[in-house]
PDB file of C-alpha atoms and ligand atoms in Angstrom:
ATOM      1  CA  UNK A   1       0.000   0.000   0.000  1.00 40.00           C
ATOM      2  CA  UNK A   2       2.797   2.443   0.762  1.00 46.00           C
ATOM      3  CA  UNK A   3       3.937   2.380  -2.840  1.00 47.00           C
ATOM      4  CA  UNK A   4       0.598   3.783  -4.052  1.00 46.00           C
ATOM      5  CA  UNK A   5       1.084   7.500  -4.596  1.00 57.00           C
ATOM      6  CA  UNK A   6      -2.343   8.966  -4.106  1.00 67.00           C
ATOM      7  CA  UNK A   7      -5.163   7.548  -2.066  1.00 93.00           C
ATOM      8  CA  UNK A   8      -8.374   9.242  -1.115  1.00 98.00           C
ATOM      9  CA  UNK A   9     -11.214   8.206   1.160  1.00 98.00           C
ATOM     10  CA  UNK A  10     -14.343  10.343   1.188  1.00 98.00           C
ATOM     11  CA  UNK A  11     -16.046  10.956   4.537  1.00 98.00           C
ATOM     12  CA  UNK A  12     -19.806  10.916   4.132  1.00 97.00           C
ATOM     13  CA  UNK A  13     -21.309  13.027   6.921  1.00 96.00           C
ATOM     14  CA  UNK A  14     -24.661  14.369   5.703  1.00 95.00           C
ATOM     15  CA  UNK A  15     -25.751  17.685   7.189  1.00 95.00           C
ATOM     16  CA  UNK A  16     -28.889  17.717   9.360  1.00 93.00           C
ATOM     17  CA  UNK A  17     -32.083  18.196   7.421  1.00 92.00           C
ATOM     18  CA  UNK A  18     -31.003  16.439   4.239  1.00 94.00           C
ATOM     19  CA  UNK A  19     -32.485  13.292   2.787  1.00 93.00           C
ATOM     20  CA  UNK A  20     -29.640  11.041   3.915  1.00 93.00           C
ATOM     21  CA  UNK A  21     -30.317   8.216   1.461  1.00 93.00           C
ATOM     22  CA  UNK A  22     -30.304  10.522  -1.541  1.00 95.00           C
ATOM     23  CA  UNK A  23     -27.389  12.556  -0.222  1.00 95.00           C
ATOM     24  CA  UNK A  24     -25.207   9.469   0.142  1.00 96.00           C
ATOM     25  CA  UNK A  25     -26.319   7.799  -3.089  1.00 95.00           C
ATOM     26  CA  UNK A  26     -25.584  10.888  -5.182  1.00 97.00           C
ATOM     27  CA  UNK A  27     -22.099  11.215  -3.707  1.00 97.00           C
ATOM     28  CA  UNK A  28     -21.393   7.536  -4.130  1.00 97.00           C
ATOM     29  CA  UNK A  29     -22.425   7.595  -7.801  1.00 97.00           C
ATOM     30  CA  UNK A  30     -20.407  10.734  -8.531  1.00 98.00           C
ATOM     31  CA  UNK A  31     -17.211   9.555  -6.866  1.00 98.00           C
ATOM     32  CA  UNK A  32     -17.015   5.764  -6.724  1.00 97.00           C
ATOM     33  CA  UNK A  33     -14.711   5.339  -9.726  1.00 96.00           C
ATOM     34  CA  UNK A  34     -12.152   7.965  -8.694  1.00 97.00           C
ATOM     35  CA  UNK A  35     -11.684   7.381  -4.951  1.00 98.00           C
ATOM     36  CA  UNK A  36     -10.407   4.388  -3.022  1.00 97.00           C
ATOM     37  CA  UNK A  37     -13.059   4.260  -0.337  1.00 97.00           C
ATOM     38  CA  UNK A  38     -15.863   5.816   1.665  1.00 97.00           C
ATOM     39  CA  UNK A  39     -16.146   6.398   5.383  1.00 97.00           C
ATOM     40  CA  UNK A  40     -19.601   6.450   6.901  1.00 96.00           C
ATOM     41  CA  UNK A  41     -19.767   8.519  10.053  1.00 93.00           C
ATOM     42  CA  UNK A  42     -22.185   8.886  12.920  1.00 93.00           C
ATOM     43  CA  UNK A  43     -24.353  11.600  11.285  1.00 92.00           C
ATOM     44  CA  UNK A  44     -25.282   9.164   8.505  1.00 91.00           C
ATOM     45  CA  UNK A  45     -25.547   6.079  10.658  1.00 91.00           C
ATOM     46  CA  UNK A  46     -27.580   7.690  13.447  1.00 90.00           C
ATOM     47  CA  UNK A  47     -30.160   9.082  11.055  1.00 86.00           C
ATOM     48  CA  UNK A  48     -30.381   6.366   8.426  1.00 87.00           C
ATOM     49  CA  UNK A  49     -28.948   3.185   9.930  1.00 89.00           C
ATOM     50  CA  UNK A  50     -26.102   1.183   8.474  1.00 86.00           C
ATOM     51  CA  UNK A  51     -28.647  -1.311   7.164  1.00 86.00           C
ATOM     52  CA  UNK A  52     -30.286   1.196   4.806  1.00 88.00           C
ATOM     53  CA  UNK A  53     -27.025   2.887   3.929  1.00 87.00           C
ATOM     54  CA  UNK A  54     -25.191  -0.284   3.013  1.00 86.00           C
ATOM     55  CA  UNK A  55     -27.740  -1.154   0.279  1.00 89.00           C
ATOM     56  CA  UNK A  56     -26.394   1.749  -1.724  1.00 92.00           C
ATOM     57  CA  UNK A  57     -22.891   0.196  -1.639  1.00 94.00           C
ATOM     58  CA  UNK A  58     -23.884  -3.397  -2.407  1.00 92.00           C
ATOM     59  CA  UNK A  59     -21.769  -3.579  -5.588  1.00 91.00           C
ATOM     60  CA  UNK A  60     -18.824  -1.612  -4.172  1.00 95.00           C
ATOM     61  CA  UNK A  61     -15.423  -3.272  -3.926  1.00 94.00           C
ATOM     62  CA  UNK A  62     -13.390  -0.467  -2.367  1.00 96.00           C
ATOM     63  CA  UNK A  63     -12.886   0.380   1.269  1.00 97.00           C
ATOM     64  CA  UNK A  64     -16.145   0.859   3.138  1.00 97.00           C
ATOM     65  CA  UNK A  65     -15.384   2.038   6.643  1.00 97.00           C
ATOM     66  CA  UNK A  66     -17.866   2.427   9.495  1.00 97.00           C
ATOM     67  CA  UNK A  67     -16.586   5.278  11.627  1.00 97.00           C
ATOM     68  CA  UNK A  68     -18.390   4.573  14.894  1.00 97.00           C
ATOM     69  CA  UNK A  69     -15.271   5.303  16.963  1.00 98.00           C
ATOM     70  CA  UNK A  70     -16.093   2.251  19.028  1.00 98.00           C
ATOM     71  CA  UNK A  71     -15.109   2.582  22.696  1.00 98.00           C
ATOM     72  CA  UNK A  72     -16.844  -0.106  24.736  1.00 98.00           C
ATOM     73  CA  UNK A  73     -16.222  -3.453  26.361  1.00 98.00           C
ATOM     74  CA  UNK A  74     -14.841  -5.968  23.882  1.00 98.00           C
ATOM     75  CA  UNK A  75     -17.917  -8.191  23.751  1.00 98.00           C
ATOM     76  CA  UNK A  76     -20.180  -5.321  22.736  1.00 98.00           C
ATOM     77  CA  UNK A  77     -17.735  -4.012  20.143  1.00 98.00           C
ATOM     78  CA  UNK A  78     -17.476  -7.561  18.779  1.00 98.00           C
ATOM     79  CA  UNK A  79     -21.246  -7.742  18.223  1.00 98.00           C
ATOM     80  CA  UNK A  80     -21.152  -4.424  16.374  1.00 97.00           C
ATOM     81  CA  UNK A  81     -18.408  -5.750  14.103  1.00 97.00           C
ATOM     82  CA  UNK A  82     -20.457  -8.857  13.298  1.00 96.00           C
ATOM     83  CA  UNK A  83     -23.433  -6.678  12.322  1.00 94.00           C
ATOM     84  CA  UNK A  84     -21.241  -4.452  10.200  1.00 94.00           C
ATOM     85  CA  UNK A  85     -19.642  -7.392   8.437  1.00 94.00           C
ATOM     86  CA  UNK A  86     -23.066  -8.777   7.491  1.00 89.00           C
ATOM     87  CA  UNK A  87     -23.920  -5.444   5.955  1.00 88.00           C
ATOM     88  CA  UNK A  88     -20.868  -5.294   3.713  1.00 91.00           C
ATOM     89  CA  UNK A  89     -18.647  -3.029   5.797  1.00 95.00           C
ATOM     90  CA  UNK A  90     -14.966  -3.969   5.483  1.00 96.00           C
ATOM     91  CA  UNK A  91     -13.330  -1.532   7.910  1.00 98.00           C
ATOM     92  CA  UNK A  92     -14.145  -0.211  11.365  1.00 98.00           C
ATOM     93  CA  UNK A  93     -12.679   2.641  13.410  1.00 98.00           C
ATOM     94  CA  UNK A  94     -12.308   2.245  17.180  1.00 98.00           C
ATOM     95  CA  UNK A  95     -10.667   4.048  20.064  1.00 98.00           C
ATOM     96  CA  UNK A  96      -7.730   2.348  21.702  1.00 98.00           C
ATOM     97  CA  UNK A  97      -8.107   4.106  25.045  1.00 98.00           C
ATOM     98  CA  UNK A  98     -10.492   1.426  26.334  1.00 98.00           C
ATOM     99  CA  UNK A  99      -7.372  -0.704  26.689  1.00 98.00           C
ATOM    100  CA  UNK A 100      -6.304  -4.163  25.625  1.00 98.00           C
ATOM    101  CA  UNK A 101      -7.673  -6.634  28.161  1.00 98.00           C
ATOM    102  CA  UNK A 102     -11.361  -7.286  27.623  1.00 98.00           C
ATOM    103  CA  UNK A 103     -11.438  -4.382  25.181  1.00 98.00           C
ATOM    104  CA  UNK A 104      -9.361  -4.011  22.034  1.00 98.00           C
ATOM    105  CA  UNK A 105      -8.076  -7.569  22.425  1.00 98.00           C
ATOM    106  CA  UNK A 106     -11.585  -8.959  21.819  1.00 98.00           C
ATOM    107  CA  UNK A 107     -12.355  -6.421  19.126  1.00 98.00           C
ATOM    108  CA  UNK A 108      -9.164  -7.214  17.211  1.00 98.00           C
ATOM    109  CA  UNK A 109      -9.795 -10.966  17.367  1.00 98.00           C
ATOM    110  CA  UNK A 110     -13.347 -10.510  16.096  1.00 98.00           C
ATOM    111  CA  UNK A 111     -12.206  -8.246  13.266  1.00 98.00           C
ATOM    112  CA  UNK A 112      -9.604 -10.790  12.225  1.00 98.00           C
ATOM    113  CA  UNK A 113     -12.150 -13.636  12.225  1.00 98.00           C
ATOM    114  CA  UNK A 114     -14.691 -11.539  10.323  1.00 98.00           C
ATOM    115  CA  UNK A 115     -12.182 -10.218   7.795  1.00 98.00           C
ATOM    116  CA  UNK A 116     -12.902  -6.624   8.817  1.00 98.00           C
ATOM    117  CA  UNK A 117     -10.029  -4.132   8.865  1.00 98.00           C
ATOM    118  CA  UNK A 118      -9.471  -2.669  12.314  1.00 98.00           C
ATOM    119  CA  UNK A 119      -8.408   0.981  12.440  1.00 99.00           C
ATOM    120  CA  UNK A 120      -7.436   2.446  15.831  1.00 98.00           C
ATOM    121  CA  UNK A 121      -7.359   6.152  16.622  1.00 98.00           C
ATOM    122  CA  UNK A 122      -3.941   7.147  17.960  1.00 98.00           C
ATOM    123  CA  UNK A 123      -4.311  10.923  17.600  1.00 98.00           C
ATOM    124  CA  UNK A 124      -7.072  13.234  16.381  1.00 98.00           C
ATOM    125  CA  UNK A 125      -7.208  16.269  14.141  1.00 98.00           C
ATOM    126  CA  UNK A 126      -8.884  18.733  16.520  1.00 98.00           C
ATOM    127  CA  UNK A 127      -7.030  20.735  19.184  1.00 98.00           C
ATOM    128  CA  UNK A 128      -8.590  18.834  22.079  1.00 98.00           C
ATOM    129  CA  UNK A 129      -6.676  15.755  21.040  1.00 98.00           C
ATOM    130  CA  UNK A 130      -3.776  17.213  23.047  1.00 97.00           C
ATOM    131  CA  UNK A 131      -5.797  17.211  26.284  1.00 98.00           C
ATOM    132  CA  UNK A 132      -6.036  13.447  26.726  1.00 98.00           C
ATOM    133  CA  UNK A 133      -5.428  11.306  23.656  1.00 98.00           C
ATOM    134  CA  UNK A 134      -2.046  12.685  22.631  1.00 98.00           C
ATOM    135  CA  UNK A 135      -0.682  12.213  26.136  1.00 98.00           C
ATOM    136  CA  UNK A 136      -1.016   8.493  25.470  1.00 98.00           C
ATOM    137  CA  UNK A 137       0.221   8.506  21.900  1.00 98.00           C
ATOM    138  CA  UNK A 138       3.060   6.064  22.530  1.00 98.00           C
ATOM    139  CA  UNK A 139       0.781   3.656  24.377  1.00 98.00           C
ATOM    140  CA  UNK A 140      -1.864   3.817  21.674  1.00 98.00           C
ATOM    141  CA  UNK A 141       0.740   3.124  18.992  1.00 98.00           C
ATOM    142  CA  UNK A 142       2.056   0.152  20.987  1.00 98.00           C
ATOM    143  CA  UNK A 143      -1.503  -1.147  21.350  1.00 98.00           C
ATOM    144  CA  UNK A 144      -2.074  -0.918  17.588  1.00 98.00           C
ATOM    145  CA  UNK A 145       1.129  -2.888  17.082  1.00 98.00           C
ATOM    146  CA  UNK A 146       0.257  -5.433  19.769  1.00 98.00           C
ATOM    147  CA  UNK A 147      -3.095  -6.302  18.168  1.00 98.00           C
ATOM    148  CA  UNK A 148      -1.683  -5.935  14.663  1.00 97.00           C
ATOM    149  CA  UNK A 149      -4.443  -3.560  13.614  1.00 98.00           C
ATOM    150  CA  UNK A 150      -4.720  -2.936   9.890  1.00 98.00           C
ATOM    151  CA  UNK A 151      -4.359   0.788  10.361  1.00 98.00           C
ATOM    152  CA  UNK A 152      -4.394   3.828  12.613  1.00 98.00           C
ATOM    153  CA  UNK A 153      -5.915   7.298  12.413  1.00 98.00           C
ATOM    154  CA  UNK A 154      -3.480  10.219  12.751  1.00 98.00           C
ATOM    155  CA  UNK A 155      -4.136  13.892  11.994  1.00 98.00           C
ATOM    156  CA  UNK A 156      -3.440  15.614   8.682  1.00 98.00           C
ATOM    157  CA  UNK A 157      -3.661  18.860  10.647  1.00 98.00           C
ATOM    158  CA  UNK A 158      -0.408  17.960  12.435  1.00 98.00           C
ATOM    159  CA  UNK A 159       2.038  16.357   9.999  1.00 98.00           C
ATOM    160  CA  UNK A 160       4.694  16.173  12.737  1.00 98.00           C
ATOM    161  CA  UNK A 161       2.446  13.701  14.582  1.00 98.00           C
ATOM    162  CA  UNK A 162       2.097  11.615  11.412  1.00 98.00           C
ATOM    163  CA  UNK A 163       5.881  11.586  10.988  1.00 98.00           C
ATOM    164  CA  UNK A 164       6.262  10.444  14.609  1.00 98.00           C
ATOM    165  CA  UNK A 165       3.596   7.739  14.254  1.00 98.00           C
ATOM    166  CA  UNK A 166       5.147   6.497  11.017  1.00 98.00           C
ATOM    167  CA  UNK A 167       8.583   6.291  12.621  1.00 98.00           C
ATOM    168  CA  UNK A 168       7.197   4.334  15.576  1.00 97.00           C
ATOM    169  CA  UNK A 169       4.992   2.019  13.491  1.00 96.00           C
ATOM    170  CA  UNK A 170       7.441   1.131  10.760  1.00 93.00           C
ATOM    171  CA  UNK A 171       6.246   0.739   7.198  1.00 93.00           C
ATOM    172  CA  UNK A 172       3.744  -2.108   7.476  1.00 89.00           C
ATOM    173  CA  UNK A 173       0.746  -0.484   9.103  1.00 96.00           C
ATOM    174  CA  UNK A 174      -1.564   1.858   7.237  1.00 97.00           C
ATOM    175  CA  UNK A 175      -2.031   5.463   8.417  1.00 98.00           C
ATOM    176  CA  UNK A 176      -5.297   7.205   7.546  1.00 98.00           C
ATOM    177  CA  UNK A 177      -5.351  10.988   7.942  1.00 98.00           C
ATOM    178  CA  UNK A 178      -8.415  13.188   8.318  1.00 98.00           C
ATOM    179  CA  UNK A 179      -8.325  16.963   8.558  1.00 98.00           C
ATOM    180  CA  UNK A 180      -7.760  17.829   4.906  1.00 98.00           C
ATOM    181  CA  UNK A 181      -9.767  20.701   3.444  1.00 98.00           C
ATOM    182  CA  UNK A 182     -12.402  21.958   5.915  1.00 98.00           C
ATOM    183  CA  UNK A 183     -10.063  21.533   8.903  1.00 98.00           C
ATOM    184  CA  UNK A 184      -7.180  23.286   7.219  1.00 97.00           C
ATOM    185  CA  UNK A 185      -4.643  20.723   6.026  1.00 98.00           C
ATOM    186  CA  UNK A 186      -3.787  20.795   2.337  1.00 98.00           C
ATOM    187  CA  UNK A 187      -4.179  17.744   0.101  1.00 98.00           C
ATOM    188  CA  UNK A 188      -0.952  15.766  -0.063  1.00 97.00           C
ATOM    189  CA  UNK A 189       0.646  17.082   3.124  1.00 97.00           C
ATOM    190  CA  UNK A 190      -0.328  14.061   5.203  1.00 98.00           C
ATOM    191  CA  UNK A 191       0.827  11.706   2.434  1.00 97.00           C
ATOM    192  CA  UNK A 192       4.179  13.479   2.371  1.00 97.00           C
ATOM    193  CA  UNK A 193       4.445  13.090   6.158  1.00 98.00           C
ATOM    194  CA  UNK A 194       3.967   9.312   5.913  1.00 97.00           C
ATOM    195  CA  UNK A 195       0.210   8.682   5.673  1.00 97.00           C
ATOM    196  CA  UNK A 196      -1.214   6.173   3.206  1.00 97.00           C
ATOM    197  CA  UNK A 197      -4.718   7.604   2.850  1.00 98.00           C
ATOM    198  CA  UNK A 198      -6.141  11.077   3.208  1.00 98.00           C
ATOM    199  CA  UNK A 199      -9.727  11.280   4.412  1.00 98.00           C
ATOM    200  CA  UNK A 200     -11.638  14.228   2.961  1.00 98.00           C
ATOM    201  CA  UNK A 201     -15.216  15.097   3.810  1.00 98.00           C
ATOM    202  CA  UNK A 202     -16.832  18.498   3.443  1.00 98.00           C
ATOM    203  CA  UNK A 203     -14.323  19.921   0.958  1.00 98.00           C
ATOM    204  CA  UNK A 204     -15.693  17.351  -1.486  1.00 98.00           C
ATOM    205  CA  UNK A 205     -19.141  16.361  -0.255  1.00 98.00           C
ATOM    206  CA  UNK A 206     -20.445  19.915   0.082  1.00 98.00           C
ATOM    207  CA  UNK A 207     -18.936  21.215  -3.135  1.00 98.00           C
ATOM    208  CA  UNK A 208     -21.206  22.389  -5.939  1.00 97.00           C
ATOM    209  CA  UNK A 209     -19.512  19.980  -8.336  1.00 98.00           C
ATOM    210  CA  UNK A 210     -18.575  16.836  -6.388  1.00 98.00           C
ATOM    211  CA  UNK A 211     -16.472  15.224  -9.047  1.00 98.00           C
ATOM    212  CA  UNK A 212     -14.576  18.359  -9.916  1.00 98.00           C
ATOM    213  CA  UNK A 213     -13.820  18.917  -6.211  1.00 98.00           C
ATOM    214  CA  UNK A 214     -12.528  15.354  -5.774  1.00 98.00           C
ATOM    215  CA  UNK A 215     -10.431  15.536  -8.940  1.00 97.00           C
ATOM    216  CA  UNK A 216      -9.011  18.810  -7.696  1.00 98.00           C
ATOM    217  CA  UNK A 217      -7.971  17.166  -4.393  1.00 98.00           C
ATOM    218  CA  UNK A 218      -6.410  14.263  -6.302  1.00 97.00           C
ATOM    219  CA  UNK A 219      -4.502  16.653  -8.580  1.00 96.00           C
ATOM    220  CA  UNK A 220      -3.127  18.532  -5.554  1.00 97.00           C
ATOM    221  CA  UNK A 221      -2.179  15.266  -3.853  1.00 97.00           C
ATOM    222  CA  UNK A 222      -0.283  14.161  -6.949  1.00 95.00           C
ATOM    223  CA  UNK A 223       1.574  17.447  -7.232  1.00 95.00           C
ATOM    224  CA  UNK A 224       2.637  17.372  -3.576  1.00 95.00           C
ATOM    225  CA  UNK A 225       3.586  13.713  -3.599  1.00 95.00           C
ATOM    226  CA  UNK A 226       5.601  13.969  -6.773  1.00 93.00           C
ATOM    227  CA  UNK A 227       7.631  16.729  -5.124  1.00 93.00           C
ATOM    228  CA  UNK A 228       8.161  15.088  -1.749  1.00 94.00           C
ATOM    229  CA  UNK A 229       8.642  11.474  -2.891  1.00 86.00           C
ATOM    230  CA  UNK A 230      10.343  12.339  -6.163  1.00 76.00           C
TER     231      UNK A 230
HETATM  232  P1  BMP B 301     -14.005  16.870   7.031  1.00 87.17           P
HETATM  233  O1  BMP B 301     -13.015  16.679   5.881  1.00 87.17           O
HETATM  234  O2  BMP B 301     -15.354  17.285   6.554  1.00 87.17           O
HETATM  235  O3  BMP B 301     -13.459  17.711   8.124  1.00 87.17           O
HETATM  236  O4  BMP B 301     -14.281  15.408   7.658  1.00 87.17           O
HETATM  237  C1  BMP B 301     -13.318  14.708   8.360  1.00 87.17           C
HETATM  238  C2  BMP B 301     -13.833  13.346   8.719  1.00 87.17           C
HETATM  239  O5  BMP B 301     -12.824  12.642   9.438  1.00 87.17           O
HETATM  240  C3  BMP B 301     -15.077  13.341   9.583  1.00 87.17           C
HETATM  241  O6  BMP B 301     -15.860  12.237   9.196  1.00 87.17           O
HETATM  242  C4  BMP B 301     -14.548  13.100  10.995  1.00 87.17           C
HETATM  243  O7  BMP B 301     -15.448  12.352  11.782  1.00 87.17           O
HETATM  244  C5  BMP B 301     -13.299  12.270  10.721  1.00 87.17           C
HETATM  245  N1  BMP B 301     -12.212  12.449  11.720  1.00 87.17           N
HETATM  246  C6  BMP B 301     -11.642  13.692  11.931  1.00 87.17           C
HETATM  247  O8  BMP B 301     -12.033  14.704  11.335  1.00 87.17           O
HETATM  248  N2  BMP B 301     -10.602  13.779  12.821  1.00 87.17           N
HETATM  249  C7  BMP B 301     -10.117  12.712  13.508  1.00 87.17           C
HETATM  250  O9  BMP B 301      -9.180  12.856  14.266  1.00 87.17           O
HETATM  251  C8  BMP B 301     -10.706  11.461  13.291  1.00 87.17           C
HETATM  252  C9  BMP B 301     -11.751  11.341  12.376  1.00 87.17           C
HETATM  253  O10 BMP B 301     -12.294  10.168  12.140  1.00 87.17           O
END
């Protein structure tokens, strides 16, 4: 995966008051052939339910990530993963701060058995990440390594954190970076710092022309990456 130059996941977070089904379907149709995956967040899932949403993606072969930021006892998180798997989801985001024993340990085992990619948050893109989460960055990275998670989330808004996470993780684990566009990071910066995927939401999903906005992000990613990776 690290050899792939440009990789984009679109975060689908419909604004309140929209018809969620139509909002998601139109974005899926406009973007599915030019991006590598979609991330479904709580706004979509709370309103519409993963059951209804997943029907729209039934023929999709890319990454389909449920961003529930799971943070519960392992047995409950495991049941969620089994539901998600049945509905065609192939990746799930969880918090590591619940700890290994009886928590992430169970979740990771269930993900492995179900063939669902586990993605653990090790640092977040908003400022408050420094208050609690970032104080445990090393521990969260070690946890991701211990359970051999498929990937981690680290912030595009702070490329120095991505560089640190990449150095600690080595080259095998995938880093997914949100914070591009609406939160201020520029396309390609996280990739240049060591991320494998950039996650972009509003800068694409709320644009007048969805496809043009996504192609614009991809073009900027390519320009940046060609400079920093040569
Ligand atoms: P946007 O590009 O519209 O800011 O969306 C970013 C997406 O990434 C949202 O779905 C958000 O839930 C997610 N995200 C984030 O912004 N920061 C994090 O640290 C972790 C996330 O999952």
